[in-house]
CSV table of C-alpha atoms in Angstrom, one decimal:
chain,number,residue,atom,x,y,z
A,272,MET,CA,-3.0,-8.8,-2.4
A,273,ILE,CA,-1.2,-11.7,-4.1
A,274,ILE,CA,1.6,-10.7,-6.5
A,275,SER,CA,2.2,-12.7,-9.7
A,276,CYS,CA,4.6,-12.5,-12.6
A,277,VAL,CA,4.8,-13.9,-16.1
A,278,GLY,CA,7.4,-16.6,-16.7
A,279,LYS,CA,8.6,-19.8,-15.2
A,280,THR,CA,7.5,-20.3,-11.6
A,281,ARG,CA,9.4,-22.0,-8.9
A,282,LYS,CA,8.4,-24.1,-5.9
A,283,PRO,CA,9.1,-22.5,-2.5
A,284,PRO,CA,12.1,-24.2,-0.8
A,285,ALA,CA,11.3,-26.5,2.1
A,286,ASN,CA,13.2,-24.3,4.5
A,287,ILE,CA,13.3,-20.6,3.8
A,288,LYS,CA,16.6,-19.1,5.0
A,289,LYS,CA,16.5,-16.1,7.4
A,290,LYS,CA,19.0,-14.3,5.3
A,291,ILE,CA,19.4,-14.1,1.5
A,292,GLY,CA,21.9,-12.6,-0.9
A,293,PRO,CA,21.5,-9.1,-2.4
A,294,ILE,CA,18.7,-8.5,-4.8
A,295,GLN,CA,18.3,-5.0,-6.3
A,296,VAL,CA,16.9,-3.6,-9.5
A,297,SER,CA,17.0,0.0,-10.7
A,298,ILE,CA,16.7,2.3,-13.6
A,299,SER,CA,19.8,4.0,-14.9
A,300,LYS,CA,18.4,7.3,-15.9
A,301,PRO,CA,16.0,9.8,-14.2
A,302,VAL,CA,12.5,9.9,-15.6
A,303,ARG,CA,9.7,12.5,-15.3
A,304,PHE,CA,6.3,11.5,-14.0
A,305,ASN,CA,4.1,10.2,-16.7
A,306,ALA,CA,1.5,13.0,-17.1
A,307,LYS,CA,-1.2,10.8,-18.6
A,308,ARG,CA,-0.8,8.1,-15.9
A,309,LEU,CA,-0.8,10.7,-13.1
A,310,ALA,CA,-4.0,12.2,-14.4
A,311,SER,CA,-5.6,8.8,-14.6
A,312,PHE,CA,-4.4,8.0,-11.1
A,313,LYS,CA,-6.0,11.1,-9.7
A,314,THR,CA,-9.3,10.5,-11.5
A,315,LEU,CA,-9.4,6.8,-10.3
A,316,THR,CA,-8.6,7.6,-6.7
A,317,GLY,CA,-10.7,10.8,-6.4
A,318,MET,CA,-7.7,12.9,-5.8
A,319,GLY,CA,-8.2,16.7,-6.1
A,320,SER,CA,-6.6,19.1,-8.5
A,321,SER,CA,-3.5,19.9,-6.3
A,322,SER,CA,-0.3,20.5,-8.2
A,323,GLU,CA,1.5,18.2,-5.7
A,324,VAL,CA,2.1,14.6,-6.6
A,325,PRO,CA,0.2,12.4,-4.1
A,326,LEU,CA,2.2,10.5,-1.5
A,327,MET,CA,1.0,7.2,-2.9
A,328,TYR,CA,1.7,7.9,-6.6
A,329,PRO,CA,5.4,7.2,-6.9
A,330,ILE,CA,4.8,3.5,-6.0
A,331,VAL,CA,2.6,3.4,-9.2
A,332,GLU,CA,5.6,4.5,-11.3
A,333,SER,CA,8.1,2.2,-9.6
A,334,PHE,CA,6.0,-0.9,-8.8
A,335,ARG,CA,7.3,-2.7,-11.9
A,336,LEU,CA,10.7,-2.8,-10.2
A,337,CYS,CA,9.2,-4.7,-7.3
A,338,ILE,CA,7.7,-7.2,-9.7
A,339,GLN,CA,11.0,-7.5,-11.5
A,340,ALA,CA,12.9,-8.1,-8.2
A,341,MET,CA,10.5,-10.8,-7.2
A,342,CYS,CA,10.9,-12.5,-10.6
A,343,LEU,CA,14.7,-12.8,-10.3
A,344,PRO,CA,16.0,-16.4,-9.7
A,345,ALA,CA,17.6,-15.2,-6.5
A,346,PHE,CA,14.2,-14.4,-4.9
A,347,PRO,CA,13.7,-17.1,-2.3
A,348,VAL,CA,10.1,-18.0,-2.9
A,349,ASN,CA,7.4,-18.3,-5.6
A,350,VAL,CA,5.8,-14.9,-5.9
A,351,LEU,CA,2.4,-16.6,-6.3
A,352,GLY,CA,2.6,-17.3,-2.6
A,353,ALA,CA,3.2,-13.7,-1.5
A,354,VAL,CA,0.5,-11.4,0.0
A,355,LEU,CA,0.9,-7.8,0.9
A,356,ALA,CA,0.9,-7.2,4.7
A,357,ARG,CA,1.8,-3.5,5.2
A,358,ASN,CA,3.4,-0.4,3.7
A,359,SER,CA,5.3,2.5,5.0
A,360,THR,CA,5.8,5.4,2.6
A,361,THR,CA,8.0,8.4,3.4
A,362,VAL,CA,8.0,11.6,1.2
A,363,TYR,CA,10.8,14.0,2.2
A,364,ARG,CA,9.5,17.0,0.2
A,365,ALA,CA,6.6,17.9,-1.9
A,366,LEU,CA,6.9,16.2,-5.3
A,367,GLN,CA,6.0,18.1,-8.5
A,368,PRO,CA,4.9,16.6,-11.8
A,369,THR,CA,8.0,18.1,-13.4
A,370,ASP,CA,10.4,16.2,-11.1
A,371,GLU,CA,12.8,13.7,-12.7
A,372,LEU,CA,13.5,10.8,-10.4
A,373,THR,CA,15.7,7.7,-10.4
A,374,TYR,CA,14.1,4.6,-8.9
A,375,SER,CA,15.4,1.5,-7.3
A,376,CYS,CA,14.0,-1.5,-5.5
A,377,GLU,CA,16.0,-3.7,-3.1
A,378,VAL,CA,14.8,-6.9,-1.3
A,379,CYS,CA,15.8,-6.7,2.3
A,380,PRO,CA,18.2,-9.6,3.0
A,381,LEU,CA,16.9,-10.3,6.5
A,382,LEU,CA,13.8,-12.4,6.5
A,383,ARG,CA,11.4,-12.6,9.5
A,384,ILE,CA,9.7,-15.8,10.6
A,385,THR,CA,6.4,-15.1,12.3
A,386,ALA,CA,4.9,-17.0,15.2
A,387,LYS,CA,2.6,-18.8,12.7
A,388,GLY,CA,5.5,-20.0,10.7
A,389,ASP,CA,5.0,-17.5,7.9
A,390,THR,CA,7.9,-15.5,6.3
A,391,GLU,CA,7.9,-11.7,6.0
A,392,ILE,CA,10.0,-10.1,3.2
A,393,ASP,CA,10.5,-6.3,2.8
A,394,LEU,CA,10.8,-4.6,-0.6
A,395,VAL,CA,12.4,-1.2,-0.2
A,396,SER,CA,11.9,1.2,-3.1
A,397,GLU,CA,13.6,4.6,-3.3
A,398,ALA,CA,13.5,7.6,-5.5
A,399,TYR,CA,16.3,10.2,-5.9
A,400,SER,CA,16.3,13.6,-7.4
A,401,GLU,CA,19.9,13.9,-8.5
A,402,ASP,CA,21.7,12.7,-5.3
A,403,THR,CA,18.9,13.5,-2.8
A,404,LEU,CA,16.5,10.9,-1.5
A,405,VAL,CA,13.0,12.3,-1.9
A,406,TRP,CA,10.7,9.2,-1.6
A,407,LYS,CA,11.0,5.8,0.1
A,408,SER,CA,8.5,2.9,0.3
A,409,THR,CA,8.9,-0.3,2.4
A,410,LEU,CA,6.4,-2.8,1.2
A,411,THR,CA,6.1,-6.0,3.4
A,412,THR,CA,5.0,-9.2,1.8
A,413,ILE,CA,4.1,-12.4,3.6
A,414,VAL,CA,4.8,-15.9,2.3
A,415,LEU,CA,2.4,-18.3,4.1
A,416,GLY,CA,4.1,-21.3,5.7
A,417,VAL,CA,3.3,-24.8,4.4
A,418,LYS,CA,2.5,-25.9,7.9
A,419,ARG,CA,1.1,-22.9,9.6
A,420,LYS,CA,1.0,-22.7,13.4
A,421,LYS,CA,-1.6,-21.2,15.6
A,422,ALA,CA,-0.3,-18.0,17.3
A,423,ALA,CA,0.1,-18.3,21.0
A,424,ALA,CA,-2.7,-16.7,22.9
A,425,SER,CA,-1.8,-13.3,24.4
A,426,PRO,CA,-2.4,-12.6,28.0
A,427,ALA,CA,-5.9,-11.3,28.8
A,428,THR,CA,-6.2,-7.6,29.1
A,429,ALA,CA,-9.0,-5.2,30.0
A,430,ALA,CA,-11.0,-4.3,26.9
A,431,LYS,CA,-10.6,-0.7,25.8
A,432,SER,CA,-13.2,1.3,24.0
A,433,PRO,CA,-11.9,2.4,20.6
A,434,PRO,CA,-11.7,6.2,20.1
A,435,PRO,CA,-14.6,7.8,18.4
A,436,SER,CA,-14.3,7.8,14.6
A,437,THR,CA,-15.5,10.4,12.1
A,438,LEU,CA,-16.8,9.4,8.7
A,439,LEU,CA,-14.8,11.1,5.9
A,440,ASP,CA,-16.0,9.3,2.8
A,441,GLU,CA,-18.0,6.4,1.4
A,442,TRP,CA,-16.7,4.6,-1.6
A,443,MET,CA,-18.6,2.6,-4.2
A,444,LEU,CA,-16.0,0.5,-5.9
A,445,GLY,CA,-16.9,-1.2,-9.2
A,446,ASP,CA,-15.7,-4.6,-10.2
A,447,ASN,CA,-13.4,-3.0,-12.8
A,448,VAL,CA,-11.2,-0.9,-10.4
A,449,GLY,CA,-8.7,-3.8,-10.1
A,450,ARG,CA,-8.1,-3.8,-13.9
A,451,LYS,CA,-7.9,0.0,-14.0
A,452,TYR,CA,-5.3,0.3,-11.2
A,453,GLY,CA,-3.4,-2.7,-12.5
A,454,GLY,CA,-3.2,-0.9,-15.8
A,455,LEU,CA,-1.5,2.0,-14.1
A,456,ASN,CA,1.1,0.1,-12.0
A,457,TRP,CA,1.7,-3.0,-14.2
A,458,ASP,CA,0.3,-5.3,-11.6
A,459,LEU,CA,-2.0,-7.3,-13.8
A,460,ASN,CA,-2.5,-10.1,-11.2
A,461,PRO,CA,-5.4,-12.4,-12.2
A,462,ILE,CA,-7.0,-12.0,-8.7
A,463,HIS,CA,-7.7,-8.3,-9.5
A,464,LEU,CA,-9.0,-8.7,-13.1
A,465,HIS,CA,-12.0,-10.9,-13.4
A,466,PRO,CA,-14.2,-13.3,-11.4
A,467,LEU,CA,-13.1,-16.3,-13.4
A,468,SER,CA,-9.4,-15.6,-13.0
A,469,ALA,CA,-9.8,-14.7,-9.3
A,470,LYS,CA,-11.5,-18.1,-8.6
A,471,LEU,CA,-8.3,-19.8,-9.7
A,472,PHE,CA,-6.7,-18.4,-6.6
A,473,GLY,CA,-9.5,-19.1,-4.2
A,474,PHE,CA,-11.5,-15.8,-4.4
A,475,LYS,CA,-15.1,-15.8,-5.4
A,476,LYS,CA,-14.7,-12.3,-7.0
A,477,PRO,CA,-11.8,-10.1,-8.0
A,478,ILE,CA,-10.2,-8.2,-5.1
A,479,ALA,CA,-9.1,-4.6,-4.8
A,480,HIS,CA,-5.4,-3.6,-4.8
A,481,ALA,CA,-4.5,-2.8,-1.3
A,482,LEU,CA,-2.3,0.1,-2.5
A,483,PHE,CA,-5.2,1.5,-4.5
A,484,LEU,CA,-7.3,1.6,-1.3
A,485,VAL,CA,-4.5,3.4,0.5
A,486,ALA,CA,-4.4,6.0,-2.3
A,487,LYS,CA,-8.2,6.4,-2.0
A,488,ALA,CA,-7.7,7.0,1.8
A,489,GLU,CA,-5.1,9.7,1.0
A,490,ALA,CA,-7.6,11.3,-1.3
A,491,SER,CA,-10.3,11.3,1.3
A,492,LEU,CA,-8.0,12.8,3.9
A,493,ARG,CA,-6.9,15.6,1.6
A,494,SER,CA,-10.5,16.4,0.5
A,495,SER,CA,-11.4,16.6,4.2
A,496,GLY,CA,-8.8,19.3,4.8
A,497,VAL,CA,-5.8,17.2,5.9
A,498,SER,CA,-2.5,18.0,4.2
A,499,PRO,CA,0.8,16.3,4.8
A,500,LYS,CA,3.7,18.2,6.5
A,501,TYR,CA,7.0,17.2,5.0
A,502,PRO,CA,8.8,15.0,5.6
A,503,ALA,CA,5.6,13.0,5.8
A,504,VAL,CA,5.1,9.3,6.4
A,505,MET,CA,2.0,7.2,5.7
A,506,GLU,CA,2.0,3.9,7.4
A,507,THR,CA,-0.7,1.3,6.6
A,508,GLU,CA,-1.5,-2.3,7.5
A,509,PHE,CA,-3.7,-4.5,5.3
A,510,MET,CA,-6.2,-6.5,7.4
A,511,ARG,CA,-8.4,-8.3,4.9
A,512,PRO,CA,-9.1,-8.5,1.1
A,513,THR,CA,-12.0,-6.5,-0.4
A,514,LEU,CA,-14.1,-8.5,-2.9
A,515,LEU,CA,-15.4,-6.3,-5.8
A,516,PRO,CA,-17.8,-4.6,-6.2
A,517,ALA,CA,-17.8,-3.2,-2.7
A,518,LYS,CA,-18.9,-0.4,-0.5
A,519,LEU,CA,-16.3,0.9,1.9
A,520,LYS,CA,-16.0,3.8,4.3
A,521,CYS,CA,-13.0,5.9,5.3
A,522,VAL,CA,-12.8,7.2,8.9
A,523,TRP,CA,-10.3,9.0,11.2
A,524,SER,CA,-10.0,8.5,14.9
A,525,LEU,CA,-9.5,11.3,17.4
A,526,PRO,CA,-9.7,11.7,21.2
A,527,SER,CA,-13.3,12.4,22.2
A,528,ALA,CA,-12.4,16.0,23.2
A,529,ASP,CA,-11.3,16.7,19.6
A,530,SER,CA,-14.5,15.3,17.9
A,531,SER,CA,-17.1,17.4,19.7
A,532,SER,CA,-18.2,19.0,16.4
A,533,LYS,CA,-17.5,18.5,12.7
A,534,GLU,CA,-15.4,21.7,12.6
A,535,ALA,CA,-13.4,20.8,15.7
A,536,SER,CA,-12.8,17.3,14.4
A,537,ALA,CA,-11.5,18.6,11.1
A,538,LYS,CA,-9.2,21.1,12.8
A,539,ALA,CA,-7.8,18.6,15.2
A,540,ALA,CA,-7.3,16.0,12.4
A,541,ALA,CA,-5.4,18.5,10.3
A,542,GLN,CA,-3.2,19.4,13.2
A,543,ALA,CA,-2.6,15.8,14.2
A,544,ALA,CA,-1.4,14.9,10.7
A,545,THR,CA,1.5,17.4,11.1
A,546,THR,CA,2.8,15.8,14.3
A,547,ARG,CA,5.0,12.8,14.9
A,548,ALA,CA,2.1,11.2,16.8
A,549,GLY,CA,0.1,11.4,13.6
A,550,LEU,CA,-3.5,11.1,12.6
A,551,ASN,CA,-5.0,7.6,12.7
A,552,PHE,CA,-7.4,6.5,10.0
A,553,SER,CA,-9.1,3.4,8.8
A,554,VAL,CA,-10.8,1.9,5.8
A,555,ILE,CA,-13.7,-0.2,7.0
A,556,THR,CA,-16.5,-2.4,5.6
A,557,ASP,CA,-20.1,-1.3,5.4
A,558,ASP,CA,-21.1,-4.2,7.8
A,559,SER,CA,-22.6,-3.8,11.3
A,560,PRO,CA,-20.3,-3.9,13.1
A,561,PRO,CA,-17.8,-2.8,10.6
A,562,LYS,CA,-14.5,-4.7,10.0
A,563,ASP,CA,-11.1,-3.1,9.4
A,564,VAL,CA,-9.8,-3.4,5.9
A,565,ILE,CA,-6.8,-1.0,6.3
A,566,VAL,CA,-5.6,0.7,9.4
A,567,GLY,CA,-3.1,3.5,9.0
A,568,LYS,CA,-1.5,6.7,10.2
A,569,LEU,CA,-0.4,10.0,8.5
A,570,ALA,CA,2.3,11.7,10.4
A,571,LEU,CA,5.4,13.9,10.4
A,572,ALA,CA,8.4,11.6,9.7
């Protein structure tokens, strides 16, 4: 997902430094979850009626701080060149709709240069209840290098068969989910809104928000009997964009011994999610063979 902002844009510097100065934005007073926005989020993602706030909801409330941080003059690159690569969300206790939280977002000063010449930047968002950290999200963006290199070939290894996967859910995503999710988290990026605006950035159709797909995966896991054990962590990597409308599937992967039946699979998955090893899941395309859109893990932090 490409992130954009309103305002004067800047050209990326010829040589991006490996370390930048401090960039942080925050709100000065605690705020309660927006009840209307939370209800709309649950409806859009297919989340159940649990009184708990979903793991992937606080990023909706706080994402505007990420946008503001990337729009500051000190941010080293043009945000139009940034794509989301991965996310790690840790929730330290069950969050309730009545919680009042104080949010902040900090740009990690240490940049990473990949083998292809791209630059990775981490945006670290946190939420505190009084003086206690209750939620943390590390969102990694990639700025594509002007002269990208081919990654060195890795040594040949014996092919391994992937573990069996269990289908949890099938999603039919309309071409308007980008606009709906963007209306919740303030990320009104043209690539998510309409085919005409998406084409300006090289996409034939609007693409889905990666964080929206992660929230959908959380909803599918919960509806299949998987509940997080706190402190819980959900780690996800974004593999490819999803052009809208689209049909996607959500699956989890377990050792063959744990997937002998539907009941055994559900029990093993629920147990795995409460361990540090975690439960592996994926969002895949409806192709044959399917392609990974998101790969992730829900685990005990």
